[in-house]
Tab-separated table of C-alpha atoms in Angstrom:
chain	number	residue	atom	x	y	z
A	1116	UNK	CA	198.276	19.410	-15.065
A	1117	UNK	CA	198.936	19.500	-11.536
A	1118	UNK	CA	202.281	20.617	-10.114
A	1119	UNK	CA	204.989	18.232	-9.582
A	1120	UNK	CA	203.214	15.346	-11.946
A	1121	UNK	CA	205.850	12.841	-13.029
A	1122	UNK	CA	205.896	11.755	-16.922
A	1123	UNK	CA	206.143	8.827	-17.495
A	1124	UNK	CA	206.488	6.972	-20.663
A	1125	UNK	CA	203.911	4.300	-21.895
A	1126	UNK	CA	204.793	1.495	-24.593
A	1127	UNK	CA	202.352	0.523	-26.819
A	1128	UNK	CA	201.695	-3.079	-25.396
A	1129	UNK	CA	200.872	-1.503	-22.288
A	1130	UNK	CA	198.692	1.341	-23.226
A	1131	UNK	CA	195.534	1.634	-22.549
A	1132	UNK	CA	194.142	2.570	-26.452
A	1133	UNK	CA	195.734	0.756	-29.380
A	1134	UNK	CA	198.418	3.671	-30.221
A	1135	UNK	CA	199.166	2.224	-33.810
A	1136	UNK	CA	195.329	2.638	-34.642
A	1137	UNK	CA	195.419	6.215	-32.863
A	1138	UNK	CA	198.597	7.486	-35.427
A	1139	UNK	CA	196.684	5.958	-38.349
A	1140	UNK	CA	193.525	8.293	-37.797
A	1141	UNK	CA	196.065	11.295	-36.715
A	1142	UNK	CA	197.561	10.323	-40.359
A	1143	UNK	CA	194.534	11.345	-41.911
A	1144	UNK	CA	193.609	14.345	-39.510
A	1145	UNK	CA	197.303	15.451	-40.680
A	1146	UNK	CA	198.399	16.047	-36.646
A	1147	UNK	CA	201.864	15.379	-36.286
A	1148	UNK	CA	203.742	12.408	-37.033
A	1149	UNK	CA	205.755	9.479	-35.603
A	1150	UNK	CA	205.096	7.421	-33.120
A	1151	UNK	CA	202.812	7.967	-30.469
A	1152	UNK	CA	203.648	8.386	-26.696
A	1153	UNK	CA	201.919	8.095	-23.956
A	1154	UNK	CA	203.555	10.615	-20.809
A	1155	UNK	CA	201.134	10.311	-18.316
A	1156	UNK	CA	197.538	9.159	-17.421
A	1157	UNK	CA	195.395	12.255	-15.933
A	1158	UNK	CA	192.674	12.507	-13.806
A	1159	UNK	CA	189.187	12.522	-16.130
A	1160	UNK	CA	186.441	13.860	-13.886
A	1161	UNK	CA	184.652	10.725	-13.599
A	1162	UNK	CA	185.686	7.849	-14.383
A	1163	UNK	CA	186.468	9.181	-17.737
A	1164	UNK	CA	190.068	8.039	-19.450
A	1165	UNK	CA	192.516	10.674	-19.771
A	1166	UNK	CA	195.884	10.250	-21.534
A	1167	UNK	CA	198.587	13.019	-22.480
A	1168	UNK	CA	200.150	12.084	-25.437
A	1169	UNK	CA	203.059	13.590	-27.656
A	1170	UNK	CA	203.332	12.885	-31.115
A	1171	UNK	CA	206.020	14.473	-32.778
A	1172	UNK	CA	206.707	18.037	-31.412
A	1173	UNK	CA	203.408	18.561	-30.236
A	1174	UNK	CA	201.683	17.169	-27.016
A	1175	UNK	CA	197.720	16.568	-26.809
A	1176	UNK	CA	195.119	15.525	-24.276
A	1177	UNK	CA	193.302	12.571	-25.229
A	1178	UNK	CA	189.586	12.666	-23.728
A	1179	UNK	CA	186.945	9.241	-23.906
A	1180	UNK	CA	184.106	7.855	-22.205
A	1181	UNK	CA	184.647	3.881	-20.309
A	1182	UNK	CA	182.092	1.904	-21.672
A	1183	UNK	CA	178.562	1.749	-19.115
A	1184	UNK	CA	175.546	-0.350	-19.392
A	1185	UNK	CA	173.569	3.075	-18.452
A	1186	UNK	CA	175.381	6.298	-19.831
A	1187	UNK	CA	176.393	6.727	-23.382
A	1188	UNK	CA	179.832	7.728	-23.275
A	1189	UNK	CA	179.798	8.310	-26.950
A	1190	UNK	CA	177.110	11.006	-27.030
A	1191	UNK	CA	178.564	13.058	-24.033
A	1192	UNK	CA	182.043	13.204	-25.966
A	1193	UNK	CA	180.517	14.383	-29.108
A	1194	UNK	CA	178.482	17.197	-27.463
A	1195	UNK	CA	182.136	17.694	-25.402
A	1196	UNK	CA	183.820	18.360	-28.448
A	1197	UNK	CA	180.827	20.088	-30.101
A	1198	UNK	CA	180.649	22.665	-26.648
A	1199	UNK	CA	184.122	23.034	-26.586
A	1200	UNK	CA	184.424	24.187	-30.554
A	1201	UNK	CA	181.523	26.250	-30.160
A	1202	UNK	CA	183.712	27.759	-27.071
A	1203	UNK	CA	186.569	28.715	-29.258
A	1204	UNK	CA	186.887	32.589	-29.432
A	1205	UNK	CA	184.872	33.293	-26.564
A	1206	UNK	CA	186.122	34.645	-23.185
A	1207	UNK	CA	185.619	31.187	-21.892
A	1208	UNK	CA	188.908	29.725	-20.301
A	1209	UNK	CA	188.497	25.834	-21.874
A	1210	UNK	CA	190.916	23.467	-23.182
A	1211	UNK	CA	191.243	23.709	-27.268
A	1212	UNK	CA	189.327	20.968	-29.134
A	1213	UNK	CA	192.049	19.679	-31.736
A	1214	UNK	CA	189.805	17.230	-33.146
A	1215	UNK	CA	187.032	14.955	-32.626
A	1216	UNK	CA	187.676	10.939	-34.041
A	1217	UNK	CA	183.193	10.051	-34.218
A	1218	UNK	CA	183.982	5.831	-34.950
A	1219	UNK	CA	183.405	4.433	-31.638
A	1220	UNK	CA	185.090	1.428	-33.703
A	1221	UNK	CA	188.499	2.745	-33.154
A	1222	UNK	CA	189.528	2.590	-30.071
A	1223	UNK	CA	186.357	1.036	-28.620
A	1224	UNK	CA	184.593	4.299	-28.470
A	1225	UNK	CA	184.357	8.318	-29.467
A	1226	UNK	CA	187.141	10.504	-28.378
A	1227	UNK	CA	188.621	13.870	-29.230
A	1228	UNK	CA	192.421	15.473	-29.097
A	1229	UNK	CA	192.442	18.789	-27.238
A	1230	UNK	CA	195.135	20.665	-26.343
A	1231	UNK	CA	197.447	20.537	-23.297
A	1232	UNK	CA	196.466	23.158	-20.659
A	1233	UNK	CA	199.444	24.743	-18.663
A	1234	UNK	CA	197.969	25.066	-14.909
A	1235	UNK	CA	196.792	23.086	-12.076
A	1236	UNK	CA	194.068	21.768	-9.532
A	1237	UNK	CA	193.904	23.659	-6.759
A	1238	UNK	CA	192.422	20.926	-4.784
A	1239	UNK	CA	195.797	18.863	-5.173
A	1240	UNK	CA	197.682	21.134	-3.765
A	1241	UNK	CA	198.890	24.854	-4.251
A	1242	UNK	CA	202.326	26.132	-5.894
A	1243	UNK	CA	204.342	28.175	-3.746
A	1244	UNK	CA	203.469	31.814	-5.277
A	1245	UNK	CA	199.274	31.226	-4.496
A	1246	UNK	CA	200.124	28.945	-1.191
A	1247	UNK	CA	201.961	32.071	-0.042
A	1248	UNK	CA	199.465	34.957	-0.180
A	1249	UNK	CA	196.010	34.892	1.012
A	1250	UNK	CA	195.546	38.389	-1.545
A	1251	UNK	CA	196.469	35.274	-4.610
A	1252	UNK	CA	193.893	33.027	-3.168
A	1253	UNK	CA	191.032	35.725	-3.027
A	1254	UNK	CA	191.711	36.610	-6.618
A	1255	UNK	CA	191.763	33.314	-7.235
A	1256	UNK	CA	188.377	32.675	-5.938
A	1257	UNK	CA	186.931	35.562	-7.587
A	1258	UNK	CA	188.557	34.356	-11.118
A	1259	UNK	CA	186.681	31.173	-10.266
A	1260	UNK	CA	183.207	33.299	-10.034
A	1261	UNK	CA	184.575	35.229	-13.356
A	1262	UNK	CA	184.747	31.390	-15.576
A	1263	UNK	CA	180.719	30.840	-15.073
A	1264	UNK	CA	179.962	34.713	-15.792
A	1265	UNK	CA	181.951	34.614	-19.203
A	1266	UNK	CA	180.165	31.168	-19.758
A	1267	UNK	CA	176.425	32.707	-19.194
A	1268	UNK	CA	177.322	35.647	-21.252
A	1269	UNK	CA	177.449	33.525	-24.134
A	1270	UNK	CA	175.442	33.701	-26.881
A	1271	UNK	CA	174.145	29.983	-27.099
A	1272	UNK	CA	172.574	30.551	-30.770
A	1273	UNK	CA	175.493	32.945	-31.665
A	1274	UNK	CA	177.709	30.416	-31.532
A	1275	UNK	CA	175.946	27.316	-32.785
A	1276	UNK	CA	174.181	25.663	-29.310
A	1277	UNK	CA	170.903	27.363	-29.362
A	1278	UNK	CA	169.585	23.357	-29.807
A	1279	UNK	CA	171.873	22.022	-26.582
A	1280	UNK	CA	169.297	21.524	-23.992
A	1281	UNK	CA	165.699	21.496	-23.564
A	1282	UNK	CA	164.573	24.832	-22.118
A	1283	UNK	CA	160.810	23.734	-21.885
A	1284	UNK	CA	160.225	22.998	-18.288
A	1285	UNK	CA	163.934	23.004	-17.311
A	1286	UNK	CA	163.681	24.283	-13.865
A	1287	UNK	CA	160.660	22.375	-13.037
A	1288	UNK	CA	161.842	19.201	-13.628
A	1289	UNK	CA	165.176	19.757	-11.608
A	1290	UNK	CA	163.703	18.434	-8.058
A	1291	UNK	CA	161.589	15.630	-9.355
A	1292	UNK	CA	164.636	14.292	-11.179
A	1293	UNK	CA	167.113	14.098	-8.404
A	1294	UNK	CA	164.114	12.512	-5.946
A	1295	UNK	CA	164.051	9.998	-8.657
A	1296	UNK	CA	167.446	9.453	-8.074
A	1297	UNK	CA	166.908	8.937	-4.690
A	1298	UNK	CA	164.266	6.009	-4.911
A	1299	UNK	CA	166.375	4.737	-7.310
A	1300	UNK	CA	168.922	3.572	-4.364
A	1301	UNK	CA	166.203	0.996	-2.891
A	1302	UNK	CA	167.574	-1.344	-5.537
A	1303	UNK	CA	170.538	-1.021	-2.709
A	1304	UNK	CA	170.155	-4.355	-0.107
A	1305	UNK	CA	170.231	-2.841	3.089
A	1306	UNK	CA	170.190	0.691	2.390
A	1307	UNK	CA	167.857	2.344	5.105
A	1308	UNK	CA	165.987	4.610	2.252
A	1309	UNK	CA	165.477	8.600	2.347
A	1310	UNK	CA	165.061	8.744	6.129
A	1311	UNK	CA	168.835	8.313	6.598
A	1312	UNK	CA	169.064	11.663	5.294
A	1313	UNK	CA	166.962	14.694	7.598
A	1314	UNK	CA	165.462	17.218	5.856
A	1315	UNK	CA	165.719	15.310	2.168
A	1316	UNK	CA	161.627	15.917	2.166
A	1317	UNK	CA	161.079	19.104	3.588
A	1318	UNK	CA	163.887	20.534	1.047
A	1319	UNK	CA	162.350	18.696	-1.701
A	1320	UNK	CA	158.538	19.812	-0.868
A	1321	UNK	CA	159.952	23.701	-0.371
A	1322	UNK	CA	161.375	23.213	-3.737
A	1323	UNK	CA	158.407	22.488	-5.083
A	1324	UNK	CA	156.507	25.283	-3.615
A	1325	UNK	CA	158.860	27.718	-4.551
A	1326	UNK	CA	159.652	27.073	-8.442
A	1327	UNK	CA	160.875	30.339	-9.862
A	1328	UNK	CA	158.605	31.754	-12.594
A	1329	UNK	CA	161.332	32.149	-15.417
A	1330	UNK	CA	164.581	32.037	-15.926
A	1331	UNK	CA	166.916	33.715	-18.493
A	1332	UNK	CA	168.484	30.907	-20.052
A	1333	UNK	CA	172.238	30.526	-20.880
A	1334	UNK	CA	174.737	27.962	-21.018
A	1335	UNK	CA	175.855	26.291	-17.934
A	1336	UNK	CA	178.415	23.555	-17.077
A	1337	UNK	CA	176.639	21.430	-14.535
A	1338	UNK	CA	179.045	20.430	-11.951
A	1339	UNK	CA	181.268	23.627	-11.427
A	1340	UNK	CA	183.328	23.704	-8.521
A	1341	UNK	CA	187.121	24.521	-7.495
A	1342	UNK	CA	187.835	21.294	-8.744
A	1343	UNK	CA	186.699	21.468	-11.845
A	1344	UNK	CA	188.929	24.877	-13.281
A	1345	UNK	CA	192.405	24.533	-13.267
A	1346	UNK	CA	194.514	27.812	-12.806
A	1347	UNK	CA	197.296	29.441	-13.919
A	1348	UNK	CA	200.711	28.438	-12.453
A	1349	UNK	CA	201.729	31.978	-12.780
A	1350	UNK	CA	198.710	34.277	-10.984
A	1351	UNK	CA	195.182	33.681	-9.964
A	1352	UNK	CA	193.130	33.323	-13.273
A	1353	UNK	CA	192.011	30.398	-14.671
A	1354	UNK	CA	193.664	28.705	-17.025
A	1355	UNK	CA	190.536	26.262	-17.848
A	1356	UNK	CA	187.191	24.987	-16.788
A	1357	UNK	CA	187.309	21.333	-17.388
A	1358	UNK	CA	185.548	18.269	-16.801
A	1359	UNK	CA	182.391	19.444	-19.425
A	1360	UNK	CA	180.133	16.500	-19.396
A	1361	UNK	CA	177.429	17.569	-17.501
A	1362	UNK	CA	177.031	20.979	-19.783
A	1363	UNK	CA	174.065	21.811	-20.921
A	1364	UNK	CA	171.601	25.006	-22.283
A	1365	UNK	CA	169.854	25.625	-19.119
A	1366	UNK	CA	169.580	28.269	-16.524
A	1367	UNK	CA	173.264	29.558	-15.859
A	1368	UNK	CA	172.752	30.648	-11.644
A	1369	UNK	CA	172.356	27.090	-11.322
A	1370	UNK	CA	175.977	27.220	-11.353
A	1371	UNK	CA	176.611	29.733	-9.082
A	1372	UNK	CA	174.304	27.550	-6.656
A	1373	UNK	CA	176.635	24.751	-7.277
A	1374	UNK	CA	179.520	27.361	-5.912
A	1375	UNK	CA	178.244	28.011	-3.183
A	1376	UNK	CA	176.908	24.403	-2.090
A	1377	UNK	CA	180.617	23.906	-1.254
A	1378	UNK	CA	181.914	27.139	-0.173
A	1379	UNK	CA	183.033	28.288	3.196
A	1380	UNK	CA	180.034	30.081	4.903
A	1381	UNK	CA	180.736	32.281	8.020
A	1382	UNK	CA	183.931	30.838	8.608
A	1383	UNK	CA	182.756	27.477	9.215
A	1384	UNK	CA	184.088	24.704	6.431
A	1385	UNK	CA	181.692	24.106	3.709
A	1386	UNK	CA	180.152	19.945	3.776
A	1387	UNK	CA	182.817	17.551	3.112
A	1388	UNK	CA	185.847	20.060	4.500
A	1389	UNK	CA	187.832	22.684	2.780
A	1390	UNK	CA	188.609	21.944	-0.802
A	1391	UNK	CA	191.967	23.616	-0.670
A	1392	UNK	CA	194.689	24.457	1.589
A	1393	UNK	CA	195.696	26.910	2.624
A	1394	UNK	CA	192.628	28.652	3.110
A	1395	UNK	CA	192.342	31.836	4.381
A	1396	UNK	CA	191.862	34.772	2.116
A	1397	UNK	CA	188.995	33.472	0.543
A	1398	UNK	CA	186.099	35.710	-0.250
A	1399	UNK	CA	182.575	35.330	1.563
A	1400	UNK	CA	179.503	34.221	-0.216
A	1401	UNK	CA	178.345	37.604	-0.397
A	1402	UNK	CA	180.976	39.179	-2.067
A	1403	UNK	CA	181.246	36.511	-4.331
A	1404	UNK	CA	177.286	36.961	-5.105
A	1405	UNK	CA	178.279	40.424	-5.699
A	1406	UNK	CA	180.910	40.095	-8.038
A	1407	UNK	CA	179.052	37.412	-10.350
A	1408	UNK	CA	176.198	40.421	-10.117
A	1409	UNK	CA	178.609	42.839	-11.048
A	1410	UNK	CA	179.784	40.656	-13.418
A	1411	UNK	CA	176.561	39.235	-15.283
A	1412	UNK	CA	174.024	41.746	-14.959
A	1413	UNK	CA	171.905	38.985	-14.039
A	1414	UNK	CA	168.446	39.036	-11.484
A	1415	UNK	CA	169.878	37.035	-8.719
A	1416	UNK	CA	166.339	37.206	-7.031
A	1417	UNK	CA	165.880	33.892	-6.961
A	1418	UNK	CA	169.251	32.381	-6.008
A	1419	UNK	CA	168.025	31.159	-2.559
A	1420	UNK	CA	166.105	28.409	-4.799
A	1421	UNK	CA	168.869	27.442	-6.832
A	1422	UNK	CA	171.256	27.518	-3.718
A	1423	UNK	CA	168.879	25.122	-2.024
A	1424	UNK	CA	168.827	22.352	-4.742
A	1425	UNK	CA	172.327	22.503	-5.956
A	1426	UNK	CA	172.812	21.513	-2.246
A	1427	UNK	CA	170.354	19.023	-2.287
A	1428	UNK	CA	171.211	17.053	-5.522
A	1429	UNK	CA	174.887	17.025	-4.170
A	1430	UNK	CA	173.452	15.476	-0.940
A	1431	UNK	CA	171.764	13.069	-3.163
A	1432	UNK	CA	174.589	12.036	-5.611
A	1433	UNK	CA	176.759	11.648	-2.423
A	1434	UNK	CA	174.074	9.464	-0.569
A	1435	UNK	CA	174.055	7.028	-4.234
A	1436	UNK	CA	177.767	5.944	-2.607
A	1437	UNK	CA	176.569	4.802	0.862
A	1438	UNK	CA	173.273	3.429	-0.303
A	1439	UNK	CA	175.792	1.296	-2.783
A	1440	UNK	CA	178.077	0.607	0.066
A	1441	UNK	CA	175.624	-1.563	1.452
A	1442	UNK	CA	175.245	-3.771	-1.488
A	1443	UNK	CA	179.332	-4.144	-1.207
A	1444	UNK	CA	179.510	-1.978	-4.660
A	1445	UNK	CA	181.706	0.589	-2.732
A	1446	UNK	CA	183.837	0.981	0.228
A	1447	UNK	CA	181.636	0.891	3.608
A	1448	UNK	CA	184.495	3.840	5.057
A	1449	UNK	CA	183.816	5.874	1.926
A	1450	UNK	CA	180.116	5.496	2.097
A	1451	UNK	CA	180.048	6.382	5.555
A	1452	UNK	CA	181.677	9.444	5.135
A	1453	UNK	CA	179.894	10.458	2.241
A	1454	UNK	CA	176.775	9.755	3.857
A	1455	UNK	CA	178.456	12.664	6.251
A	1456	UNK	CA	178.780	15.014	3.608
A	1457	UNK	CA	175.616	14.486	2.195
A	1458	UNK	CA	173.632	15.022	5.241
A	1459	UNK	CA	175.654	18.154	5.970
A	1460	UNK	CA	174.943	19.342	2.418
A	1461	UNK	CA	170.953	18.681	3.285
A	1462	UNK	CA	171.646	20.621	6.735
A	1463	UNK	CA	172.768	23.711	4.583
A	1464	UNK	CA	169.975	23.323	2.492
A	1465	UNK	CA	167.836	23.571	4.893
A	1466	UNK	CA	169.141	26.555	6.837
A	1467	UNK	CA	169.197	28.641	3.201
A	1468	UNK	CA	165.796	28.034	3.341
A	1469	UNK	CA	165.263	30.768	5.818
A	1470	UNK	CA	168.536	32.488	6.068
A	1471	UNK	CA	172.115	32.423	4.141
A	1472	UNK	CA	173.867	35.226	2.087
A	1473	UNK	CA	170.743	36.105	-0.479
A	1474	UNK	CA	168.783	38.975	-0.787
């Protein structure tokens, strides 16, 4: 929860979830009892709704898929809540899974309960202890570099997940899929295609041509960046990595890639601007290659590749909002300056090719 977030109380013919059908099935679960409140709506990653409750002494997150013609929102909370059990114990910072309700009929689709977490986004803004120290914000950065090292040194089939991806062929399906996604924006009227983006084919074809042989596979979140860990409001560690949807068993430096796709590089702003402010004090890429090294024990050999395409699917998923700003499905401004972003994203892509902070 960031800093400074108001609470606000929410009746139960406003709510957005039918609270008397939510204390029935927290009856049975035995969590509490009373009433149910709803203090405040959070952010949820996507589009994702996010409530914190309180039901009798104890408060709880509330986590559920919006209903979509093309994802189902119902399997990515179950394997949520299955990832995030499996997680208990482990040196993972996560939020507790308190329970998992599987009857989409409830409240219009699966959810779990997970605990509260006691931190906050960086990327809304910084208390006064880590705003006031650029030592706070280094360690902070390097705690963020610690969350995907504990993740990859867990034991997928020790702990119940050796079945949560599809190992077979992971890496080589990675560029093909995202240049998929990229065609897939024709449908957009107007949209100029793949040549409003320089560099989308040469990155894609040096992909291709440089596939890594193997991988040592691990578990991985998918999307992990500064805005997806919230950190303690009393030092630099995390608190929690949130925002799990994307998690999968796959190849772990592919989150490290993801990192660095929006890190500072040579004292120039990463694409799309600094995510957090201020600043200075954070860590180059190298050191922060080093200390996931350090950390993991892993061969970061082939990091260039996965630097390159976590840059270039960003550039890609940011491109999907200006191809569907033509087709008045987003805001033109937005588009326009995510179109920015994702060209800048390509740019870096392209200059890791032959250079950047890798070995």
């Amino acid at each position: 929860m960031a800093p400074g977030s108001l609470e606000t109380t929410t009746t139960t013919t406003t709510a957005p979830v039918d609270l008397a059908a939510l204390a029935r099935w927290m009856d049975a679960a035995g969590l509490e009892a009373g009433p149910v409140t709803v203090l405040e709506r959070l952010p949820g990653g996507t589009q994702n709704l996010m409530l914190r409750l309180r039901r009798g002494g104890r408060e709880f997150v509330l986590r559920q898929s919006p209903p979509s013609p093309v994802l189902d929102g119902n399997r990515t909370m179950r394997r949520e809540a299955r990832l995030l059990a499996a997680l208990a114990g482990t040196d993972v910072p996560h939020p507790r899974l308190v329970a998992l309700c599987d009857d989409p009929a409830l409240l219009g689709g699966v959810f779990y309960l997970m605990e509260v977490v006691r931190g906050f986004n960086a990327t809304t803004g910084l208390p006064p202890l880590h705003a006031g120290d650029p030592a706070v914000r280094h360690a902070m950065s390097l705690a963020l570099v610690d969350g995907i090292a504990s993740l990859a040194a867990v034991d997928p089939v020790a702990v119940g997940l050796g079945d949560f991806g599809r190992l077979e062929g992971f890496l080589a399906r990675q560029a093909g899929r995202w240049r998929s996604q990229l065609e897939g924006y024709r449908q957009y009227m107007g949209w100029p295609g793949p040549q409003a983006l320089p560099e989308v084919e040469a990155v894609g074809a040096w992909l291709d041509a440089h596939l890594p042989a193997a991988f040592r596979p691990g578990l991985m979140h998918g999307d992990y960046h500064i805005g997806n860990v919230m950190f303690a409001p009393d030092g630099p560690a995390l608190a929690a990595i949130v925002d799990w949807e994307l998690a999968t068993l796959g190849d772990p430096l592919l989150d490290l890639g993801r990192l660095l796709a929006q890190w500072p590089e040579g004292g120039a702003p990463p694409p799309g601007g600094y995510r957090i402010a201020p600043h200075d004090g954070l860590p180059d890429m190298p050191e922060m290659i080093a200390h996931y090294a350090a950390r993991t024990g892993r061969d970061l050999a082939p990091l260039r590749w996965h630097a390159v395409l976590a840059s270039y699917k960003l550039g890609i998923l940011l491109e999907g909002s200006h191809a569907r700003a033509f087709a008045g499905k987003a805001p033109r401004e937005t588009g326009e300056t995510l179109h920015q972003t994702a060209i800048e994203c390509l740019q870096r892509a392209a200059a890791w090719i032959e250079g950047g902070p890798f070995a």
